[in-house]
Short mmCIF file of C-alpha atoms in Angstrom, two decimals:
data_model
loop_
_atom_site.label_atom_id
_atom_site.label_comp_id
_atom_site.label_asym_id
_atom_site.label_seq_id
_atom_site.Cartn_x
_atom_site.Cartn_y
_atom_site.Cartn_z
CA MET A 1 -4.57 -222.94 168.50
CA ALA A 2 -2.32 -220.75 170.65
CA ALA A 3 -3.51 -217.25 171.54
CA PRO A 4 -1.61 -214.33 169.94
CA TYR A 5 1.39 -213.06 171.91
CA ALA A 6 2.05 -209.46 172.94
CA GLY A 7 4.48 -207.93 175.43
CA MET A 8 5.37 -204.55 176.92
CA VAL A 9 8.08 -203.38 179.37
CA MET A 10 7.82 -199.95 180.97
CA ASP A 11 9.86 -197.98 183.48
CA ALA A 12 7.15 -197.15 186.00
CA ARG A 13 8.96 -194.07 187.30
CA ASN A 14 8.54 -192.03 184.12
CA GLY A 15 6.45 -194.18 181.79
CA GLU A 16 9.28 -194.81 179.31
CA VAL A 17 8.77 -197.89 177.14
CA LEU A 18 11.83 -200.16 177.33
CA HIS A 19 10.53 -202.99 175.10
CA SER A 20 7.40 -203.78 173.13
CA GLU A 21 6.17 -206.52 170.84
CA ASN A 22 2.71 -206.43 169.27
CA ALA A 23 1.94 -203.97 172.07
CA ASP A 24 -0.84 -202.22 170.11
CA THR A 25 -2.59 -205.35 168.86
CA ARG A 26 -6.15 -205.57 170.20
CA LEU A 27 -6.48 -208.86 172.08
CA HIS A 28 -8.65 -210.45 174.77
CA PRO A 29 -7.52 -209.07 178.16
CA ALA A 30 -9.33 -211.73 180.25
CA SER A 31 -9.19 -210.89 183.98
CA LEU A 32 -6.71 -208.06 183.47
CA THR A 33 -10.06 -206.28 183.02
CA LYS A 34 -10.50 -206.38 186.79
CA MET A 35 -7.71 -203.80 187.17
CA MET A 36 -10.10 -201.28 185.58
CA THR A 37 -13.03 -202.59 187.62
CA LEU A 38 -11.08 -202.00 190.82
CA TYR A 39 -9.73 -198.65 189.60
CA VAL A 40 -13.31 -197.37 189.15
CA VAL A 41 -14.29 -198.76 192.57
CA PHE A 42 -11.33 -196.97 194.21
CA GLU A 43 -12.38 -193.75 192.47
CA ALA A 44 -15.98 -194.12 193.67
CA VAL A 45 -14.86 -194.76 197.27
CA GLN A 46 -12.45 -191.82 197.29
CA ASN A 47 -15.14 -189.44 196.01
CA GLY A 48 -17.81 -190.56 198.48
CA GLU A 49 -20.11 -192.48 196.13
CA ILE A 50 -19.81 -195.56 198.32
CA THR A 51 -17.73 -196.82 201.26
CA MET A 52 -15.74 -199.96 201.90
CA ASP A 53 -18.22 -200.80 204.67
CA THR A 54 -21.30 -200.56 202.44
CA LYS A 55 -23.39 -203.74 202.47
CA VAL A 56 -23.93 -204.91 198.88
CA ARG A 57 -26.92 -207.13 198.03
CA ILE A 58 -25.96 -209.85 195.58
CA SER A 59 -28.10 -210.15 192.46
CA ARG A 60 -28.97 -213.36 190.67
CA ASN A 61 -26.88 -212.15 187.75
CA ALA A 62 -23.75 -211.75 189.90
CA ALA A 63 -24.26 -215.04 191.73
CA SER A 64 -24.58 -216.95 188.44
CA GLU A 65 -21.19 -215.88 187.01
CA PRO A 66 -18.90 -218.81 186.12
CA PRO A 67 -15.63 -219.52 187.96
CA SER A 68 -13.36 -218.25 189.21
CA LYS A 69 -15.79 -217.09 191.90
CA LEU A 70 -16.15 -216.43 195.62
CA GLY A 71 -19.43 -218.36 195.88
CA LEU A 72 -21.85 -215.49 196.51
CA ARG A 73 -25.53 -216.37 196.87
CA ALA A 74 -28.34 -214.36 195.31
CA GLY A 75 -30.10 -212.19 197.89
CA SER A 76 -27.25 -212.28 200.40
CA THR A 77 -25.34 -209.17 201.52
CA ILE A 78 -21.62 -208.64 201.92
CA GLN A 79 -19.39 -205.65 202.64
CA LEU A 80 -17.84 -203.95 199.65
CA ARG A 81 -14.31 -204.45 201.02
CA TYR A 82 -14.67 -208.25 200.76
CA LEU A 83 -15.80 -207.99 197.14
CA VAL A 84 -12.75 -205.84 196.41
CA ARG A 85 -10.43 -208.38 198.06
CA ALA A 86 -11.97 -211.30 196.20
CA ALA A 87 -11.72 -209.52 192.83
CA ALA A 88 -8.11 -208.39 193.40
CA VAL A 89 -6.71 -211.56 194.96
CA LYS A 90 -8.83 -214.49 193.76
CA SER A 91 -10.00 -212.80 190.54
CA ALA A 92 -13.58 -213.73 191.45
CA ASN A 93 -16.02 -213.06 188.60
CA ASP A 94 -19.11 -212.95 190.82
CA SER A 95 -17.44 -210.32 193.00
CA ALA A 96 -16.50 -208.18 189.99
CA THR A 97 -20.10 -208.19 188.72
CA ALA A 98 -21.42 -207.39 192.21
CA LEU A 99 -19.01 -204.43 192.41
CA ALA A 100 -20.19 -203.15 189.03
CA GLU A 101 -23.86 -203.33 190.05
CA ALA A 102 -23.15 -201.70 193.42
CA ILE A 103 -21.41 -198.72 191.79
CA SER A 104 -23.50 -198.13 188.64
CA GLY A 105 -26.69 -200.14 189.14
CA SER A 106 -26.01 -202.47 186.23
CA GLU A 107 -23.00 -204.08 184.59
CA ALA A 108 -23.77 -202.35 181.29
CA ALA A 109 -23.74 -198.90 182.90
CA PHE A 110 -20.54 -199.78 184.72
CA ALA A 111 -18.90 -200.88 181.45
CA ARG A 112 -19.71 -197.47 179.97
CA ARG A 113 -18.00 -195.84 182.93
CA MET A 114 -15.00 -198.16 182.48
CA ASN A 115 -14.69 -196.99 178.87
CA ARG A 116 -14.92 -193.32 179.85
CA THR A 117 -12.20 -193.87 182.42
CA ALA A 118 -10.04 -195.76 179.93
CA LYS A 119 -10.15 -192.83 177.52
CA ALA A 120 -9.26 -190.41 180.34
CA LEU A 121 -6.23 -192.57 181.18
CA GLY A 122 -5.03 -192.60 177.56
CA MET A 123 -6.00 -196.22 176.83
CA THR A 124 -6.85 -195.49 173.22
CA ARG A 125 -7.35 -199.04 171.92
CA THR A 126 -9.43 -200.57 174.71
CA THR A 127 -13.15 -201.37 174.80
CA PHE A 128 -14.80 -202.94 177.83
CA LYS A 129 -18.09 -204.82 177.68
CA ASN A 130 -18.14 -206.34 181.18
CA ALA A 131 -16.50 -206.02 184.59
CA HIS A 132 -14.90 -209.47 184.88
CA GLY A 133 -13.12 -210.02 181.56
CA LEU A 134 -14.80 -213.19 180.38
CA THR A 135 -14.66 -213.44 176.58
CA GLU A 136 -17.27 -211.26 174.87
CA SER A 137 -17.42 -209.88 171.35
CA GLY A 138 -15.73 -206.48 171.22
CA HIS A 139 -14.20 -206.75 174.70
CA LEU A 140 -10.59 -206.03 173.70
CA SER A 141 -7.44 -204.26 174.87
CA THR A 142 -3.70 -204.11 174.22
CA ALA A 143 -0.51 -204.81 176.12
CA ARG A 144 0.31 -201.09 176.02
CA ASP A 145 -3.07 -200.04 177.44
CA MET A 146 -2.92 -202.61 180.23
CA THR A 147 0.58 -201.47 181.17
CA ILE A 148 -0.67 -197.87 181.31
CA LEU A 149 -3.58 -199.00 183.50
CA GLY A 150 -1.27 -200.92 185.84
CA ARG A 151 0.88 -197.80 186.29
CA HIS A 152 -2.19 -195.70 187.16
CA VAL A 153 -3.43 -198.30 189.66
CA LEU A 154 -0.01 -198.12 191.33
CA TYR A 155 0.32 -194.34 191.53
CA ASP A 156 -3.26 -193.03 191.56
CA TYR A 157 -4.45 -195.20 194.47
CA PRO A 158 -1.32 -196.31 196.36
CA GLN A 159 -3.35 -196.87 199.55
CA TYR A 160 -5.01 -199.89 197.91
CA TYR A 161 -2.05 -201.26 195.97
CA ASN A 162 -1.07 -203.65 198.79
CA LEU A 163 -4.10 -205.77 197.85
CA PHE A 164 -2.28 -207.03 194.78
CA SER A 165 0.69 -208.40 196.75
CA ARG A 166 -1.27 -210.35 199.36
CA ARG A 167 -0.63 -214.08 199.03
CA SER A 168 -3.99 -214.70 200.66
CA THR A 169 -6.75 -212.64 202.26
CA HIS A 170 -10.04 -213.01 204.10
CA ALA A 171 -12.91 -212.23 201.72
CA GLY A 172 -15.86 -212.44 204.10
CA LEU A 173 -17.07 -215.91 203.19
CA LYS A 174 -13.65 -217.55 203.27
CA THR A 175 -9.92 -217.00 202.93
CA VAL A 176 -8.81 -216.90 199.30
CA ALA A 177 -5.35 -217.38 197.75
CA HIS A 178 -3.73 -215.08 195.21
CA THR A 179 -3.82 -216.28 191.59
CA ASN A 180 -0.36 -214.75 191.09
CA ARG A 181 1.30 -216.17 194.21
CA ARG A 182 3.80 -218.29 192.23
CA PHE A 183 5.30 -215.26 190.52
CA LEU A 184 5.14 -213.17 193.70
CA ASN A 185 7.08 -215.88 195.56
CA SER A 186 9.62 -216.57 192.82
CA TYR A 187 10.62 -213.17 191.46
CA GLN A 188 12.60 -210.79 193.67
CA GLY A 189 10.80 -207.51 194.27
CA ALA A 190 7.50 -208.57 192.68
CA ASP A 191 4.45 -207.00 194.37
CA GLY A 192 1.57 -207.28 191.86
CA ILE A 193 -0.53 -206.87 189.87
CA LYS A 194 -3.12 -209.03 188.03
CA THR A 195 -3.41 -212.31 186.18
CA GLY A 196 -5.92 -213.32 183.52
CA TYR A 197 -6.88 -216.44 181.61
CA THR A 198 -9.50 -217.49 179.12
CA ARG A 199 -9.19 -219.93 176.24
CA ALA A 200 -9.34 -217.07 173.74
CA ALA A 201 -6.83 -214.89 175.61
CA GLY A 202 -4.34 -217.45 176.84
CA PHE A 203 -2.39 -216.79 180.03
CA ASN A 204 -2.06 -213.03 180.64
CA LEU A 205 -0.25 -211.11 183.37
CA THR A 206 0.45 -207.49 184.24
CA ALA A 207 3.21 -207.55 186.84
CA SER A 208 5.24 -204.98 188.74
CA ALA A 209 8.49 -205.32 190.65
CA GLU A 210 10.66 -202.90 192.60
CA ARG A 211 14.37 -203.18 193.30
CA GLY A 212 15.97 -200.29 195.11
CA SER A 213 14.83 -197.10 193.43
CA GLU A 214 13.87 -198.87 190.20
CA ARG A 215 10.38 -200.13 189.36
CA ILE A 216 9.40 -202.02 186.23
CA ILE A 217 5.94 -202.93 184.89
CA VAL A 218 5.55 -205.80 182.41
CA THR A 219 2.49 -207.01 180.53
CA VAL A 220 2.31 -210.31 178.65
CA PHE A 221 -0.65 -211.54 176.56
CA GLY A 222 -1.05 -215.04 175.13
CA GLY A 223 1.08 -217.27 177.37
CA ASN A 224 0.72 -221.01 176.83
CA SER A 225 0.61 -221.87 180.54
CA THR A 226 1.13 -220.30 183.96
CA ARG A 227 4.70 -221.57 184.06
CA THR A 228 5.75 -220.35 180.59
CA ARG A 229 3.95 -217.02 181.09
CA ASN A 230 5.72 -216.41 184.41
CA ALA A 231 9.05 -217.31 182.82
CA GLN A 232 8.45 -214.82 180.00
CA VAL A 233 7.45 -212.10 182.45
CA ALA A 234 10.58 -212.75 184.52
CA LYS A 235 12.70 -212.54 181.36
CA LEU A 236 11.15 -209.19 180.41
CA MET A 237 11.49 -207.93 184.00
CA ASP A 238 15.24 -208.71 183.90
CA LEU A 239 15.48 -206.86 180.59
CA GLY A 240 13.73 -203.87 182.10
CA PHE A 241 16.00 -203.69 185.15
CA ARG A 242 19.04 -203.92 182.88
CA LYS A 243 17.86 -201.07 180.65
CA ALA A 244 16.41 -198.78 183.30
CA PRO A 245 18.82 -196.20 184.72
CA SER A 246 19.56 -196.48 188.43
CA ARG A 247 18.76 -192.84 189.01
CA MET A 248 15.61 -191.43 187.56
CA ALA A 249 13.35 -188.61 188.72
CA LEU A 250 9.89 -189.90 189.57
CA ARG A 251 7.23 -188.46 187.26
CA LYS A 252 3.92 -189.91 188.28
CA PRO A 253 1.16 -190.12 185.66
CA SER A 254 -1.49 -187.41 185.76
CA LYS A 255 -4.61 -188.59 187.55
CA PRO A 256 -7.67 -187.97 185.36
CA PRO A 257 -10.35 -185.56 186.62
CA TYR A 258 -13.30 -187.04 188.47
CA LEU A 259 -16.30 -186.95 186.14
CA GLY A 260 -18.91 -188.21 188.59
CA PRO A 261 -20.86 -191.48 188.61
CA ASP A 262 -22.74 -190.69 185.40
CA ALA A 263 -20.13 -188.41 183.75
CA SER A 264 -22.63 -185.54 183.93
CA GLY A 265 -19.65 -183.24 184.21
CA ALA A 266 -18.14 -184.34 180.89
CA ASP A 267 -19.52 -182.15 178.15
CA GLU A 268 -17.97 -181.86 174.74
CA VAL A 269 -17.99 -178.33 173.42
CA ILE A 270 -16.98 -177.42 169.88
CA ILE A 271 -15.31 -174.01 169.71
CA ALA A 272 -14.67 -172.50 166.28
CA SER A 273 -11.33 -170.78 165.84
CA SER A 274 -12.93 -167.82 163.99
CA GLN A 275 -16.42 -166.42 163.79
CA THR A 276 -15.94 -165.54 160.12
CA PRO A 277 -13.69 -168.21 158.63
CA SER A 278 -12.24 -167.52 155.23
CA THR A 279 -13.17 -169.69 152.29
CA SER A 280 -9.56 -170.64 151.65
CA THR A 281 -8.86 -172.18 155.04
CA ARG A 282 -10.68 -174.69 157.21
CA ALA A 283 -11.79 -173.55 160.63
CA LYS A 284 -10.15 -175.47 163.43
CA SER A 285 -12.25 -177.00 166.17
CA ILE A 286 -11.17 -177.62 169.72
CA ARG A 287 -12.80 -180.35 171.73
CA VAL A 288 -12.96 -179.37 175.38
CA VAL A 289 -13.76 -181.90 178.11
CA ALA A 290 -15.02 -180.15 181.23
CA ALA A 291 -14.44 -182.03 184.45
CA ALA A 292 -17.05 -182.12 187.20
CA VAL A 293 -16.48 -179.34 189.72
CA LYS A 294 -16.09 -180.70 193.24
CA SER A 295 -16.64 -177.37 194.97
CA SER A 296 -17.19 -173.78 193.89
CA LEU A 297 -16.81 -170.44 195.60
CA ARG A 298 -20.09 -169.04 196.81
CA PRO A 299 -20.82 -165.72 195.08
CA GLN A 300 -21.32 -162.73 197.32
CA ALA A 301 -24.79 -161.27 197.27
CA ARG A 302 -25.29 -157.90 195.61
CA PRO A 303 -25.76 -155.23 198.31
CA VAL A 304 -29.42 -154.21 198.28
CA ALA A 305 -31.74 -152.71 200.84
CA GLU A 306 -33.57 -155.34 202.82
CA PRO A 307 -37.23 -155.45 201.75
CA ALA A 308 -39.84 -154.88 204.39
CA LEU A 309 -41.65 -157.95 205.59
CA PRO A 310 -45.15 -158.35 204.09
CA ASP A 311 -48.00 -157.59 206.44
CA MET A 312 -49.25 -161.16 206.12
CA LEU A 313 -45.87 -162.55 207.24
CA VAL A 314 -45.70 -160.13 210.18
CA ALA A 315 -49.18 -161.18 211.24
CA GLU A 316 -48.15 -164.86 210.97
CA LEU A 317 -45.11 -164.28 213.19
CA GLN A 318 -47.26 -162.47 215.76
CA ASP A 319 -49.73 -165.35 215.74
CA ASP A 320 -46.86 -167.82 216.29
CA ILE A 321 -45.56 -165.82 219.24
CA GLN A 322 -49.04 -165.57 220.77
CA SER A 323 -49.64 -169.31 220.29
CA VAL A 324 -46.32 -170.21 221.87
CA LEU A 325 -46.95 -167.85 224.78
CA ALA A 326 -50.39 -169.34 225.31
CA GLU A 327 -48.90 -172.84 225.18
CA VAL A 328 -46.30 -171.94 227.81
CA GLN A 329 -48.93 -170.39 230.07
CA THR A 330 -51.15 -173.45 229.66
CA GLU A 331 -48.27 -175.74 230.61
CA ASP A 332 -47.54 -173.64 233.72
CA VAL A 333 -51.22 -173.70 234.72
CA GLN A 334 -51.31 -177.47 234.24
CA GLU A 335 -48.14 -177.85 236.30
CA VAL A 336 -49.49 -175.81 239.20
CA ALA A 337 -52.86 -177.58 238.98
CA ALA A 338 -51.05 -180.89 239.18
CA THR A 339 -49.18 -179.64 242.23
CA ALA A 340 -52.47 -178.62 243.85
CA ALA A 341 -53.93 -182.04 243.15
CA LYS A 342 -50.93 -183.70 244.78
CA LEU A 343 -51.37 -181.47 247.85
CA ALA A 344 -55.04 -182.42 248.05
CA LEU A 345 -54.23 -186.12 247.83
CA ALA A 346 -51.60 -185.70 250.52
CA GLY A 347 -54.22 -184.25 252.88
CA ALA A 348 -53.17 -180.60 252.65
CA PRO A 349 -55.79 -177.99 253.61
CA VAL A 350 -58.26 -177.10 250.88
CA GLU A 351 -57.24 -173.44 251.14
CA THR A 352 -53.63 -174.33 250.22
CA ALA A 353 -54.68 -176.27 247.13
CA GLN A 354 -57.06 -173.49 246.04
CA ALA A 355 -54.33 -170.90 246.51
CA ALA A 356 -52.01 -172.96 244.32
CA GLU A 357 -54.69 -173.12 241.61
CA ILE A 358 -55.35 -169.37 241.77
CA SER A 359 -51.65 -168.56 241.43
CA ALA A 360 -51.36 -170.67 238.26
CA ALA A 361 -52.55 -167.87 236.01
CA LYS A 362 -49.81 -165.58 237.30
CA THR A 363 -46.83 -167.90 236.87
CA ALA A 364 -45.86 -166.92 233.29
CA PRO A 365 -44.92 -163.23 233.17
CA SER A 366 -45.77 -161.42 229.95
CA ALA A 367 -42.44 -159.59 229.85
CA SER A 368 -39.16 -159.43 231.72
CA PRO A 369 -39.13 -156.63 234.33
CA LYS A 370 -36.87 -153.72 233.38
CA PRO A 371 -34.09 -153.12 235.95
CA VAL A 372 -34.32 -149.85 237.90
CA VAL A 373 -31.53 -147.31 237.29
CA ARG A 374 -29.31 -146.84 240.35
CA PRO A 375 -29.75 -143.31 241.85
CA ARG A 376 -26.69 -141.14 241.41
CA THR A 377 -26.96 -139.97 245.00
CA LEU A 378 -26.66 -143.50 246.35
CA VAL A 379 -23.67 -143.86 248.70
CA LEU A 380 -22.14 -147.34 248.91
CA ALA A 381 -21.26 -148.70 252.34
CA SER A 382 -17.60 -149.34 253.04
CA ALA A 383 -16.47 -152.94 253.37
CA SER A 384 -13.69 -151.99 255.72
CA ASN A 385 -13.72 -153.25 259.30
CA ASP A 386 -11.65 -150.30 260.53
CA SER A 387 -13.99 -148.16 262.60
CA ASN A 388 -11.46 -145.28 262.68
CA THR A 389 -11.59 -144.77 258.93
CA SER A 390 -15.28 -145.44 258.33
CA ASP A 391 -16.19 -141.75 258.69
CA ALA A 392 -13.30 -140.40 256.60
CA PRO A 393 -14.27 -138.37 253.52
CA ALA A 394 -14.08 -140.15 250.15
CA THR A 395 -11.46 -137.72 248.87
CA ASP A 396 -8.97 -138.90 251.50
CA ARG A 397 -9.18 -142.56 250.49
CA LYS A 398 -6.81 -144.17 248.04
CA ALA A 399 -8.24 -146.09 245.10
CA GLU A 400 -7.93 -149.81 245.60
CA VAL A 401 -8.17 -152.39 242.79
CA VAL A 402 -9.64 -155.69 243.89
CA THR A 403 -9.11 -158.69 241.57
CA ARG A 404 -10.15 -162.29 241.72
CA ILE A 405 -9.72 -165.33 239.50
CA SER A 406 -12.90 -165.97 237.52
CA THR A 407 -14.12 -169.54 237.64
CA SER A 408 -17.32 -168.95 235.70
CA GLY A 409 -15.76 -168.72 232.27
CA GLY A 410 -17.47 -165.34 231.69
CA ARG A 411 -20.54 -165.21 229.52
CA HIS A 412 -19.10 -167.72 227.10
CA TRP A 413 -21.34 -170.63 228.03
CA GLY A 414 -24.54 -171.82 226.47
CA ILE A 415 -27.13 -174.57 226.52
CA ASN A 416 -28.64 -176.79 223.83
CA VAL A 417 -32.35 -177.60 224.04
CA GLY A 418 -32.65 -180.03 221.16
CA ARG A 419 -32.03 -180.80 217.49
CA TYR A 420 -34.85 -180.27 215.00
CA PRO A 421 -35.49 -181.14 211.34
CA SER A 422 -36.10 -177.52 210.27
CA ARG A 423 -34.97 -174.03 211.23
CA PHE A 424 -38.55 -173.01 211.95
CA ALA A 425 -39.01 -175.85 214.45
CA ALA A 426 -35.74 -174.94 216.20
CA GLU A 427 -36.67 -171.25 216.43
CA LYS A 428 -40.10 -172.12 217.76
CA ALA A 429 -38.53 -174.34 220.44
CA LEU A 430 -36.15 -171.51 221.41
CA LEU A 431 -39.03 -169.04 221.70
CA LYS A 432 -41.10 -171.45 223.78
CA THR A 433 -38.17 -172.19 226.10
CA ALA A 434 -37.28 -168.49 226.46
CA LEU A 435 -40.84 -167.64 227.50
CA ALA A 436 -40.94 -170.53 229.95
CA GLU A 437 -37.57 -169.69 231.56
CA MET A 438 -37.39 -165.91 231.49
CA SER A 439 -35.70 -165.64 234.86
CA THR A 440 -32.65 -167.72 233.89
CA LEU A 441 -32.42 -167.12 230.12
CA ASP A 442 -33.10 -163.37 230.09
CA GLY A 443 -30.34 -161.60 228.17
CA SER A 444 -29.10 -164.74 226.40
CA LEU A 445 -28.76 -165.04 222.64
CA ARG A 446 -31.03 -167.46 220.79
CA LYS A 447 -29.01 -169.17 218.05
CA VAL A 448 -29.92 -171.90 215.53
CA VAL A 449 -26.92 -173.87 214.22
CA ASN A 450 -27.35 -175.81 210.98
CA GLY A 451 -25.43 -179.09 211.25
CA ALA A 452 -25.16 -182.23 209.18
CA ARG A 453 -27.92 -183.97 211.19
CA GLY A 454 -30.33 -181.08 211.68
CA TYR A 455 -30.80 -177.69 213.34
CA ASP A 456 -29.48 -177.27 216.91
CA ALA A 457 -31.42 -174.88 219.14
CA ASN A 458 -28.93 -173.07 221.42
CA PHE A 459 -28.96 -170.30 223.98
CA MET A 460 -25.58 -168.56 224.10
CA GLY A 461 -23.98 -165.78 226.16
CA LEU A 462 -24.52 -167.30 229.60
CA THR A 463 -22.23 -167.72 232.56
CA ARG A 464 -21.43 -171.24 233.66
CA GLU A 465 -23.67 -170.88 236.71
CA ALA A 466 -26.57 -169.51 234.67
CA ALA A 467 -26.22 -172.29 232.08
CA ASP A 468 -26.13 -174.95 234.80
CA LEU A 469 -29.18 -173.47 236.55
CA ALA A 470 -31.13 -173.16 233.30
CA CYS A 471 -30.41 -176.77 232.37
CA ARG A 472 -31.45 -178.07 235.79
CA ARG A 473 -34.71 -176.12 235.64
CA LEU A 474 -35.48 -177.27 232.10
CA GLN A 475 -34.67 -180.89 232.93
CA ALA A 476 -37.09 -180.63 235.84
CA ARG A 477 -39.69 -179.69 233.22
CA GLN A 478 -38.78 -182.82 231.20
CA VAL A 479 -37.00 -180.71 228.56
CA THR A 480 -33.79 -182.12 227.07
CA CYS A 481 -30.86 -179.82 227.83
CA PHE A 482 -27.07 -179.94 227.97
CA MET A 483 -24.42 -177.28 228.54
CA ILE A 484 -22.11 -175.89 225.83
CA GLY A 485 -18.68 -174.83 227.08
CA PRO A 486 -16.50 -171.90 225.91
CA SER A 487 -14.51 -174.20 223.61
#
């Protein structure tokens, strides 16, 4: 018994229907289903749920799908991009199931997402039960809905549309040929999209072709064979190009809002039109679908006085500082002691080694010395070589501006002393390093930068020379350090 026939012709540029026959009859879509499978995968990739390079582990369920299939083995891994190619070009059922499980964890959960997406696209008479399109009770669609889906695949994700025109492609395990290559090769301007066949569905095809500025999408359900189906699609394509105007403003379909992997952002809210509806009229209800918010503005904090730190927290901070200072002093003592030991082994006098040990306790200063204010009565010596003018009073000399080209970059340099998993660890490392290298880091700004991979501990506000010297001294202490330039 032949499968029921349905057909639809649409001008892709504005969505105008140019011809339809049984277009709203619910029929078996077969592998036209994979257009929705791939649409959901493209959405997931674009929104960062998964990448084309993600390695997907193949389940026993996916590997056991009947042909057409890529030949995936249970337990093996393969990149997502190869599964996408196999599903789009070869119409591989095992690849479609593997994609569904990779995105949603199970084929059932993925089918629910397919149905949510179908409703968002305006596919009002479609119900999906699986990701591959094999015949299953209740798994039905229409020629109209599949034409709408084909148009969205074309315009919503144009960066992936070239997959559907490839005559063959490498799918990881092997090179696979396109199931629609006969129509692609025979019809001028054809560049997609998807074939489908099961005994219940017959030979189905959603095709698209472009000639000049015109683009037509055709869907046929219930063909008797590949040859007769392709002939019918070509006939409807010719009809579409005859009816479509040469000049038409492009009005792309509206891309539905991203609802997230589990549609947590889609909440239905019933809003009554009146709080006190009259008895003579029925209150209207509005069904609002709220899309998931990708990003939101951060609210500004209310200006309040900063609370004083609790005494316990202040005591904790003081203890941390004391412990870090003690740790630095201990390291310096150990370093000098090691130096003394080396001197002793090298045959240096005992007095030299003992002097090195005694000086260990004095190596870590408790505070940076405060610079002495220059006396106002201090008279600077003249740099002039002219002996005749050296004794001339200051009032007789002309002011002279001396300039030079700075090669240090000013105090716009810095150093990085490591990346840490928490802000506290980074601040502790900065404090420890500052106490250990007071002479070179005095006056610098300790700064913790929160990045994608952790917290960077930086000293900023140094000259190039100071940054270079500090890094060399820290590296001599086996501390990781690199310079940060003005840029």
